[in-house]
Coordinates of C-alpha atoms in Angstrom, one line a residue:
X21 CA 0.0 0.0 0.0
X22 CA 1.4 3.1 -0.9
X23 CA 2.2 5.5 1.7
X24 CA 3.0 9.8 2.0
X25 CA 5.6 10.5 3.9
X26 CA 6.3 14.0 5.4
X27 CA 4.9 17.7 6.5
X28 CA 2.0 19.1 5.0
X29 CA 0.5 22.4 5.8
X30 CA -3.2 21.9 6.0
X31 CA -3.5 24.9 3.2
X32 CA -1.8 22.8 0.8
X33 CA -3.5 19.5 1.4
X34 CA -4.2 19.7 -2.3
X35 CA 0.0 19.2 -3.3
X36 CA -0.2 16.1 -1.1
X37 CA -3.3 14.7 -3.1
X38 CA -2.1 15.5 -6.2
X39 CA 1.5 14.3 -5.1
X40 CA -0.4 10.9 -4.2
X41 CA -2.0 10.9 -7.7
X42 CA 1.4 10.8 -9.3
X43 CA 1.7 7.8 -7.5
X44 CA -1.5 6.0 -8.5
X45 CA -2.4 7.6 -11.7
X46 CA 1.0 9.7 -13.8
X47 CA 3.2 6.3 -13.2
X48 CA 5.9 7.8 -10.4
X49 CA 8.0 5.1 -8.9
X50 CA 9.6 7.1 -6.2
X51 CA 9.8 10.8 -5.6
X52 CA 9.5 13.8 -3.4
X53 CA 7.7 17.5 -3.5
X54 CA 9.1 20.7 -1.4
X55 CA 7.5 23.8 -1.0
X56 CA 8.7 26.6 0.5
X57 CA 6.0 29.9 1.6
X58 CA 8.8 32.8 2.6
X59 CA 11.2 30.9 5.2
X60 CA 8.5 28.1 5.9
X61 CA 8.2 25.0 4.5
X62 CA 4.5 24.1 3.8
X63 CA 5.3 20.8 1.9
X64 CA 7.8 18.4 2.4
X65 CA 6.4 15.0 1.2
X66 CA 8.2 12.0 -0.1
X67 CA 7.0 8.1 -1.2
X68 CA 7.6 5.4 -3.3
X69 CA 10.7 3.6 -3.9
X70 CA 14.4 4.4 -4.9
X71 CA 14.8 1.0 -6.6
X72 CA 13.4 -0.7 -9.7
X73 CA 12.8 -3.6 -7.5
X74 CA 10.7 -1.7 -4.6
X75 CA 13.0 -2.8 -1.8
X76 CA 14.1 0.7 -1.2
X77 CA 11.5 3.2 0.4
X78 CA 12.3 6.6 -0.8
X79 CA 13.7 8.8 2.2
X80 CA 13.6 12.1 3.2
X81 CA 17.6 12.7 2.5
X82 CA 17.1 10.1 -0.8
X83 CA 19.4 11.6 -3.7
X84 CA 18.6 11.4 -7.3
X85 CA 20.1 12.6 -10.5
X86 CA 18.1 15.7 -11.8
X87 CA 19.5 16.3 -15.2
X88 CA 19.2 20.0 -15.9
X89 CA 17.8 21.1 -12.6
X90 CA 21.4 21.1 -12.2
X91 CA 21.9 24.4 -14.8
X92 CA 20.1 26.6 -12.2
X93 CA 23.1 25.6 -9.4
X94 CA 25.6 26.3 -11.9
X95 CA 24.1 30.0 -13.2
X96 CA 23.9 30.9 -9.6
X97 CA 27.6 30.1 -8.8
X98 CA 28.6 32.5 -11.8
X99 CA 26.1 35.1 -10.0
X100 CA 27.7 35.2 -6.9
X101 CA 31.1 35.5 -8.7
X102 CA 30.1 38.3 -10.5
X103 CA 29.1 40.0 -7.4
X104 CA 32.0 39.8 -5.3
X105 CA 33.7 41.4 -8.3
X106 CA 35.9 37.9 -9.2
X107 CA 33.9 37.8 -12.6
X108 CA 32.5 40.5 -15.5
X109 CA 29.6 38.8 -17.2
X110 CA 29.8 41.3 -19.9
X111 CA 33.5 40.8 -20.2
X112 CA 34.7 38.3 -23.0
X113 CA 34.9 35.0 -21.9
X114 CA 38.7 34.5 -23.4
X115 CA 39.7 37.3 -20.9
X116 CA 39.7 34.3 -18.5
X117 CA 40.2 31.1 -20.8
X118 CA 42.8 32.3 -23.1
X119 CA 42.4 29.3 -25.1
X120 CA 38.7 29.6 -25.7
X121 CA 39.6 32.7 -28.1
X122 CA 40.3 30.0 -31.0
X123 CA 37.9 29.6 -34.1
X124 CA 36.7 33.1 -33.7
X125 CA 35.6 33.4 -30.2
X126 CA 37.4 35.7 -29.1
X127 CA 34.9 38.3 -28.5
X128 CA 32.1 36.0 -27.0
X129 CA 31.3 37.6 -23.8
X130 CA 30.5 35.1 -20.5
X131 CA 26.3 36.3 -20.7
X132 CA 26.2 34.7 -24.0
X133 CA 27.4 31.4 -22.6
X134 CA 24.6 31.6 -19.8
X135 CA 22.0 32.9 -22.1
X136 CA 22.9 29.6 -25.1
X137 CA 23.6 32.7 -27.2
X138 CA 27.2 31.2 -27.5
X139 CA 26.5 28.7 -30.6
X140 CA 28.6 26.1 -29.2
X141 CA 25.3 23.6 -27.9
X142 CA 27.4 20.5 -29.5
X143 CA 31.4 19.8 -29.5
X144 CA 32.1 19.2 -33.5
X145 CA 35.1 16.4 -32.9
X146 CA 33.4 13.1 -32.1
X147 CA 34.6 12.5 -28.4
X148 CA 34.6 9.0 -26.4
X149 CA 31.7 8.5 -23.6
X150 CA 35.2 8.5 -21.3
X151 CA 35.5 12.4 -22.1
X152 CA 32.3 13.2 -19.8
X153 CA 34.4 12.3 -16.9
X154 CA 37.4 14.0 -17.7
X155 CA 37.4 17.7 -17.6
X156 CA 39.8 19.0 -19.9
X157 CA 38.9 16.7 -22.6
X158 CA 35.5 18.6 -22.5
X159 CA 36.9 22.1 -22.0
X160 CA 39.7 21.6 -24.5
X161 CA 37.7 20.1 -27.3
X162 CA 35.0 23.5 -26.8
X163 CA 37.9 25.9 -26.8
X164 CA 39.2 24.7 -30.4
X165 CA 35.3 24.1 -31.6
X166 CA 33.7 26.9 -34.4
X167 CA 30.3 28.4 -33.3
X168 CA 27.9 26.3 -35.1
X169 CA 25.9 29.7 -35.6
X170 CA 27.1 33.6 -35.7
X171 CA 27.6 34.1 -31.7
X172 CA 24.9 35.9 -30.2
X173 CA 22.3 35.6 -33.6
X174 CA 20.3 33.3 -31.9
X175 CA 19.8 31.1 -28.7
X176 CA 20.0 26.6 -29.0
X177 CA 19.9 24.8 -25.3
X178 CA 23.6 24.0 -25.2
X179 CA 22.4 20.6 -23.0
X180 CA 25.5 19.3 -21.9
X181 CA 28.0 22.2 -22.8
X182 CA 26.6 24.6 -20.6
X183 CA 28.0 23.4 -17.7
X184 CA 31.9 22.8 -19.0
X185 CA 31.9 26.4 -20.8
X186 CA 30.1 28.2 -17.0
X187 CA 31.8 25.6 -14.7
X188 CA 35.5 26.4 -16.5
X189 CA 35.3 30.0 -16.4
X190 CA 34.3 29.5 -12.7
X191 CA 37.5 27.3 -12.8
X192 CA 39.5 29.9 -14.1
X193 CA 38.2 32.7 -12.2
X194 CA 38.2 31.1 -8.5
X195 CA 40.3 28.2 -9.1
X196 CA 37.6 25.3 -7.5
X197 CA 35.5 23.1 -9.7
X198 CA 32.1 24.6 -9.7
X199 CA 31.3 21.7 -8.0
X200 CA 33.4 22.4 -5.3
X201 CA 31.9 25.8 -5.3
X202 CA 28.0 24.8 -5.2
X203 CA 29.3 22.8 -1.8
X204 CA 31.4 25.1 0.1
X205 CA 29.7 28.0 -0.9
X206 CA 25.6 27.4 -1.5
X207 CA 24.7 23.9 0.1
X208 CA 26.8 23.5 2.9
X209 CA 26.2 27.2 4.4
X210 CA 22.7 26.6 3.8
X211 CA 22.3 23.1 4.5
X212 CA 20.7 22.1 1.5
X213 CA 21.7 18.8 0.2
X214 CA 22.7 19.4 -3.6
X215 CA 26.0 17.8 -5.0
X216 CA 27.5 18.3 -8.4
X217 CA 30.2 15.1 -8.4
X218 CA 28.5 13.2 -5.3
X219 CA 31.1 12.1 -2.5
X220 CA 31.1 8.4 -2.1
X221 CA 30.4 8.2 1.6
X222 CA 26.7 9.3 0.1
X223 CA 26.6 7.2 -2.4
X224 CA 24.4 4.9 -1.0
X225 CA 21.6 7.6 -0.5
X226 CA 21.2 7.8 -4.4
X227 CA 17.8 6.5 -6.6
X228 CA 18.3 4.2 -9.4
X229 CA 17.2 6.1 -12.3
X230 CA 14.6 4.5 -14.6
X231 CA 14.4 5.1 -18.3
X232 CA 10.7 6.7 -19.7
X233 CA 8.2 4.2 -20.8
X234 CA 8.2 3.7 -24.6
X235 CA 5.9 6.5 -26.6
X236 CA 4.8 5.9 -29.8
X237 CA 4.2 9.5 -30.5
X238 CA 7.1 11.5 -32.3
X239 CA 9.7 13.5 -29.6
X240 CA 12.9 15.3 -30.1
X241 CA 14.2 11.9 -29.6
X242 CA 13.4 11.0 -33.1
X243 CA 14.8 14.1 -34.7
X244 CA 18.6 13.7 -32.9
X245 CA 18.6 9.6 -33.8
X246 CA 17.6 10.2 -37.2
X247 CA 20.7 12.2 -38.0
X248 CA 23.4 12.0 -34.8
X249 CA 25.7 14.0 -36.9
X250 CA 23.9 16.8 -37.2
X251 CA 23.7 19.7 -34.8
X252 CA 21.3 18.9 -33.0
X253 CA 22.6 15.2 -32.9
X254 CA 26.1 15.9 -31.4
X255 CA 24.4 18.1 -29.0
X256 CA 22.9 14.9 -26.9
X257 CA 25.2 12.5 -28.6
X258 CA 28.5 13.3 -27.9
X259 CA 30.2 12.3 -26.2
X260 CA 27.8 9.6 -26.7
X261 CA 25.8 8.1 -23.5
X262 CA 23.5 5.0 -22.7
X263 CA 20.9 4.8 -20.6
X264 CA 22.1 3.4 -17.5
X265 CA 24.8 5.5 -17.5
X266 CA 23.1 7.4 -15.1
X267 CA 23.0 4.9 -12.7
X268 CA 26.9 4.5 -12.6
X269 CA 29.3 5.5 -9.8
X270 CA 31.6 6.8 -12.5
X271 CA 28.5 9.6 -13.5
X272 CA 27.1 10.0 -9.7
X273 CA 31.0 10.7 -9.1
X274 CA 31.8 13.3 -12.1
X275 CA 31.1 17.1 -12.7
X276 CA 28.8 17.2 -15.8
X277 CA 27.2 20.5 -14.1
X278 CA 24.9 20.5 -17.0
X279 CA 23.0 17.5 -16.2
X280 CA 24.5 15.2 -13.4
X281 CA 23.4 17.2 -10.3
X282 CA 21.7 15.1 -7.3
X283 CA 19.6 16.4 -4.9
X284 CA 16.9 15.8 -2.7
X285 CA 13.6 18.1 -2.9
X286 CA 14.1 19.6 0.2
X287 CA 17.9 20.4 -1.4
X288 CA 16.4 22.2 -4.3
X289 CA 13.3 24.2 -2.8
X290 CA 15.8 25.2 -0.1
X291 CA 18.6 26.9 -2.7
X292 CA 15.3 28.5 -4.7
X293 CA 13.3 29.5 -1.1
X294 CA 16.7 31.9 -0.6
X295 CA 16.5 33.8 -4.4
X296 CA 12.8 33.9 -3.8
X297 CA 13.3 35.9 -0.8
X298 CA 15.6 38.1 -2.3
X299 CA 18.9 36.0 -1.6
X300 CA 18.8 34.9 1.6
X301 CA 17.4 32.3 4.2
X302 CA 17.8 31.8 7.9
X303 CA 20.5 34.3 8.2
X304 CA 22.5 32.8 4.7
X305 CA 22.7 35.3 1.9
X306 CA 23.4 34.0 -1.4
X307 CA 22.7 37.1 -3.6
X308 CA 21.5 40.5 -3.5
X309 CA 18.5 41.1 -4.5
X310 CA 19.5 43.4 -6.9
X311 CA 21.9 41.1 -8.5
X312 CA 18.8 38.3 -8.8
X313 CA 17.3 41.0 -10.7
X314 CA 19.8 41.4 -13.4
X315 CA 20.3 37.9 -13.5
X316 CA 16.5 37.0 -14.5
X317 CA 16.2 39.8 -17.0
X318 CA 15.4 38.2 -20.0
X319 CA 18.5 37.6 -22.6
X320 CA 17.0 35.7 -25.1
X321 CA 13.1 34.1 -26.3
X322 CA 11.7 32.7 -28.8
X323 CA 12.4 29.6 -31.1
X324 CA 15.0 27.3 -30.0
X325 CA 17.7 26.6 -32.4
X326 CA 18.0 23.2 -30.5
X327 CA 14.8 22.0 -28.8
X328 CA 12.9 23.7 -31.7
X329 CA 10.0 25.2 -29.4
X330 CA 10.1 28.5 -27.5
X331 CA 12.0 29.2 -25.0
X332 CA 13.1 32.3 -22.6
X333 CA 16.4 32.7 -20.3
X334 CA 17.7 35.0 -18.3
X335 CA 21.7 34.7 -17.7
X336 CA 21.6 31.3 -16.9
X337 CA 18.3 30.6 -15.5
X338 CA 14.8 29.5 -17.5
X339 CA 12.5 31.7 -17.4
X340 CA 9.2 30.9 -16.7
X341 CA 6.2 30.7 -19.6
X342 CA 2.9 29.5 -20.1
X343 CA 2.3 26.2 -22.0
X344 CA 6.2 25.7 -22.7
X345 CA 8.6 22.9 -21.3
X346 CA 9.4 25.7 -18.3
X347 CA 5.6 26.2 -17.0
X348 CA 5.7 27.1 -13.0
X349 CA 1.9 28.7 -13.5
X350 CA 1.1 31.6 -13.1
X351 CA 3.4 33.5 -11.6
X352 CA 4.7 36.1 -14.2
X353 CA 8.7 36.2 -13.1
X354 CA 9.7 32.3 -12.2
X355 CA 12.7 31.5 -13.2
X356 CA 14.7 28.2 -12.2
X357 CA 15.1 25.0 -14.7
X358 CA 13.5 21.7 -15.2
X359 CA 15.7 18.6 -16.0
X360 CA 15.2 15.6 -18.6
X361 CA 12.7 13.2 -17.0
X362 CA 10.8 15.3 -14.6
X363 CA 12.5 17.1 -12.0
X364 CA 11.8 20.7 -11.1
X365 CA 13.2 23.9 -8.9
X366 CA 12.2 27.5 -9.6
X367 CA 11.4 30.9 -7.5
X368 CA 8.6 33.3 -7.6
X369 CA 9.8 35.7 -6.5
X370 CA 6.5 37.7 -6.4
X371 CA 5.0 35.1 -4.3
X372 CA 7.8 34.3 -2.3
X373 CA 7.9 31.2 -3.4
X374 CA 10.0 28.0 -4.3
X375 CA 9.5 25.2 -5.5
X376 CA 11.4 21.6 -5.8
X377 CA 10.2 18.4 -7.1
X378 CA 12.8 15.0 -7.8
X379 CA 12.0 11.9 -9.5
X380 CA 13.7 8.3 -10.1
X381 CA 10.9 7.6 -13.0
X382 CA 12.0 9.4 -16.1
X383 CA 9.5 10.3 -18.7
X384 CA 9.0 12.0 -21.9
X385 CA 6.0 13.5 -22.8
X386 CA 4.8 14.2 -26.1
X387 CA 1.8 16.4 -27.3
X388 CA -0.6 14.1 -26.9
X389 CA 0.2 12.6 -23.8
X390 CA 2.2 15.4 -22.0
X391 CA 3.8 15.0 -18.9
X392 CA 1.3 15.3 -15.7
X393 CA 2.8 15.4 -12.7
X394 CA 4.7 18.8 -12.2
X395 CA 1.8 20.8 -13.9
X396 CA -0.7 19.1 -11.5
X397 CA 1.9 19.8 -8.3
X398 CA 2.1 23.5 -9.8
X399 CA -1.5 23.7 -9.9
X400 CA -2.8 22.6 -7.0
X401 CA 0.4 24.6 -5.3
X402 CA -0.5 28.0 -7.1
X403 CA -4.7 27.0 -5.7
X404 CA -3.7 27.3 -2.2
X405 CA -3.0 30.8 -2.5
X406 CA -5.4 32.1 -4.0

């Protein structure tokens, strides 16, 4: 019998229903829901199983790999760099990676690389699976790669690339890993639980990943197998991955900041209940709230060169919209990011609000037969305040 674990203010009973619904009704295997009100947390629910098998209950602390929930982490390391002065956003990114000023990038500036204005989404030179899990391989095949588009024309999710272009100019500028970073200087300060390369003494706290169900209706999917070489192709296929890569020591171990965060939901809401409150929680400031301004002004909208629907960013985080792959309802300035699979954080800042949502069941919606189980989290959140 399944069972909800947790805290749930009574003016959010509707999250807990709708989290149990997941359960019974969108296909969730094991997974967990945060909300944060201000400096309160109203929902903190968890069930389900971190195993294939169902031997594992899912935990309060349980970890699991978020995919691009991991982008916001990594734009809000390069925020706080910029505003202790360490990093120009504005300034061009060779100023601190020489070797990046190859193939005519020498006047990309670092915003462009936060806002995929950069036209590097894919590395051109085919690359071993090996490369995600050594760092200059990465860095040093982007630095000698052409722009697959004229620099700051047009935005294309860089999926993977984001976080070796960000996380080495973090490199460069303060000399740890941004992994390194997000720990010492975001999760351990504010005791959120968020790693980007997971230390092994937690390893045992982290969900098997399962892959989606099979769809018969066309996805993105289709487009990158049918042609890997293509732009789009190399930008999720290389270096090339499987599927249970994910479920590897090796990738729980490694920085891919793009995509290989883990985190609990309590982890993520917490990081996203500070930049909803204007940078700070229980006596931890992260950001100015001035500097959380800039950062979510919008940089670039519209058709993605990549995905091929419309997206918006700020520099470095997505920014909310209606009836796109980044709806947080109806608040009119969210801003976080969602990762492949399901998993969730964002602010609203307007609200004073922050949300977190993990998942061990991947799945890919289609048109058809969309996704169901943040939207209906999102819903019944955004109904308890009216």
């Amino acid at each position: 019998m399944l069972t909800i674990d947790g805290h749930c203010d009574p003016r959010f009973t509707a999250v807990r229903e709708a989290f149990f619904r997941n359960f019974t009704e969108h296909g969730d295997v094991g997974a967990a829901v945060c909300v944060y009100l201000d400096d309160e947390r109203v929902v903190d629910c968890w069930g389900g199983h971190a195993d294939p098998a169902r031997t594992r209950p899912w935990t309060a602390d349980t970890l699991v790999s978020v995919a691009s929930t991991t982008k916001g982490m990594v734009a809000l390391c390069a925020h706080m760099l910029a505003e202790r002065g360490k990093l120009d956003l504005d300034a061009p990114v060779a100023r601190y990676w020489p070797e990046f000023a190859q193939a005519g990038k020498s006047e990309i500036p670092v915003r462009w690389l936060l806002s995929h204005r950069a036209g590097l989404p894919a590395i051109r030179r085919p690359l071993p699976t090996e490369a995600l899990f050594g760092w200059s391989a990465m860095t040093a095949a982007l630095a000698e790669c052409e722009p697959w588009w004229p620099p700051g024309s047009r935005h294309g999710y860089h999926a993977i690339t984001f976080g070796h272009l960000v996380g080495e100019v973090i490199r460069r500028v303060d000399g740890r890993s941004v992994g390194t970073f997000l720990r010492q200087e975001v999760a351990g300060p504010l005791r959120a639980d968020f790693f980007i390369g997971v230390p092994e003494s937690e390893d045992a706290r982290a969900a098997t990943v399962l892959p989606p169900p099979p769809v018969t209706e066309p996805t993105i999917w289709d487009t990158i197998l049918a042609d890997p070489e293509s732009m789009v192709g190399r930008t999720f296929l290389n270096p090339p991955r499987t599927a249970d890569l994910v479920n590897t020591r090796a990738w729980r171990a490694a920085e891919v900041p793009a995509a290989n965060g883990h985190t609990s939901a309590r982890g993520v809401a917490r990081v996203y209940a500070a930049l909803a409150r204007g940078g700070e929680l229980d006596g931890v400031r992260l950001l100015a709230r001035a500097t959380i301004e800039r950062a979510i002004a919008e940089q670039s909208s519209g058709r993605d060169e990549i995905l091929g629907l419309p997206t918006r960013f700020g520099t470095g985080f997505m920014l909310g919209m209606r009836g796109s792959i980044f709806d947080c309802g109806p608040g009119r300035r969210t801003f976080g990011h969602p990762g492949r699979g399901g998993s969730i954080g964002f602010a609203d800042p307007d609200a004073r609000l922050a949300f977190g949502y993990v998942t061990n069941q991947y799945v890919t919606g289609t048109a058809r037969h969309p996704d169901r189980r943040v939207p209906a989290l999102v819903a019944a959140t955004y109904e308890a305040l009216a």
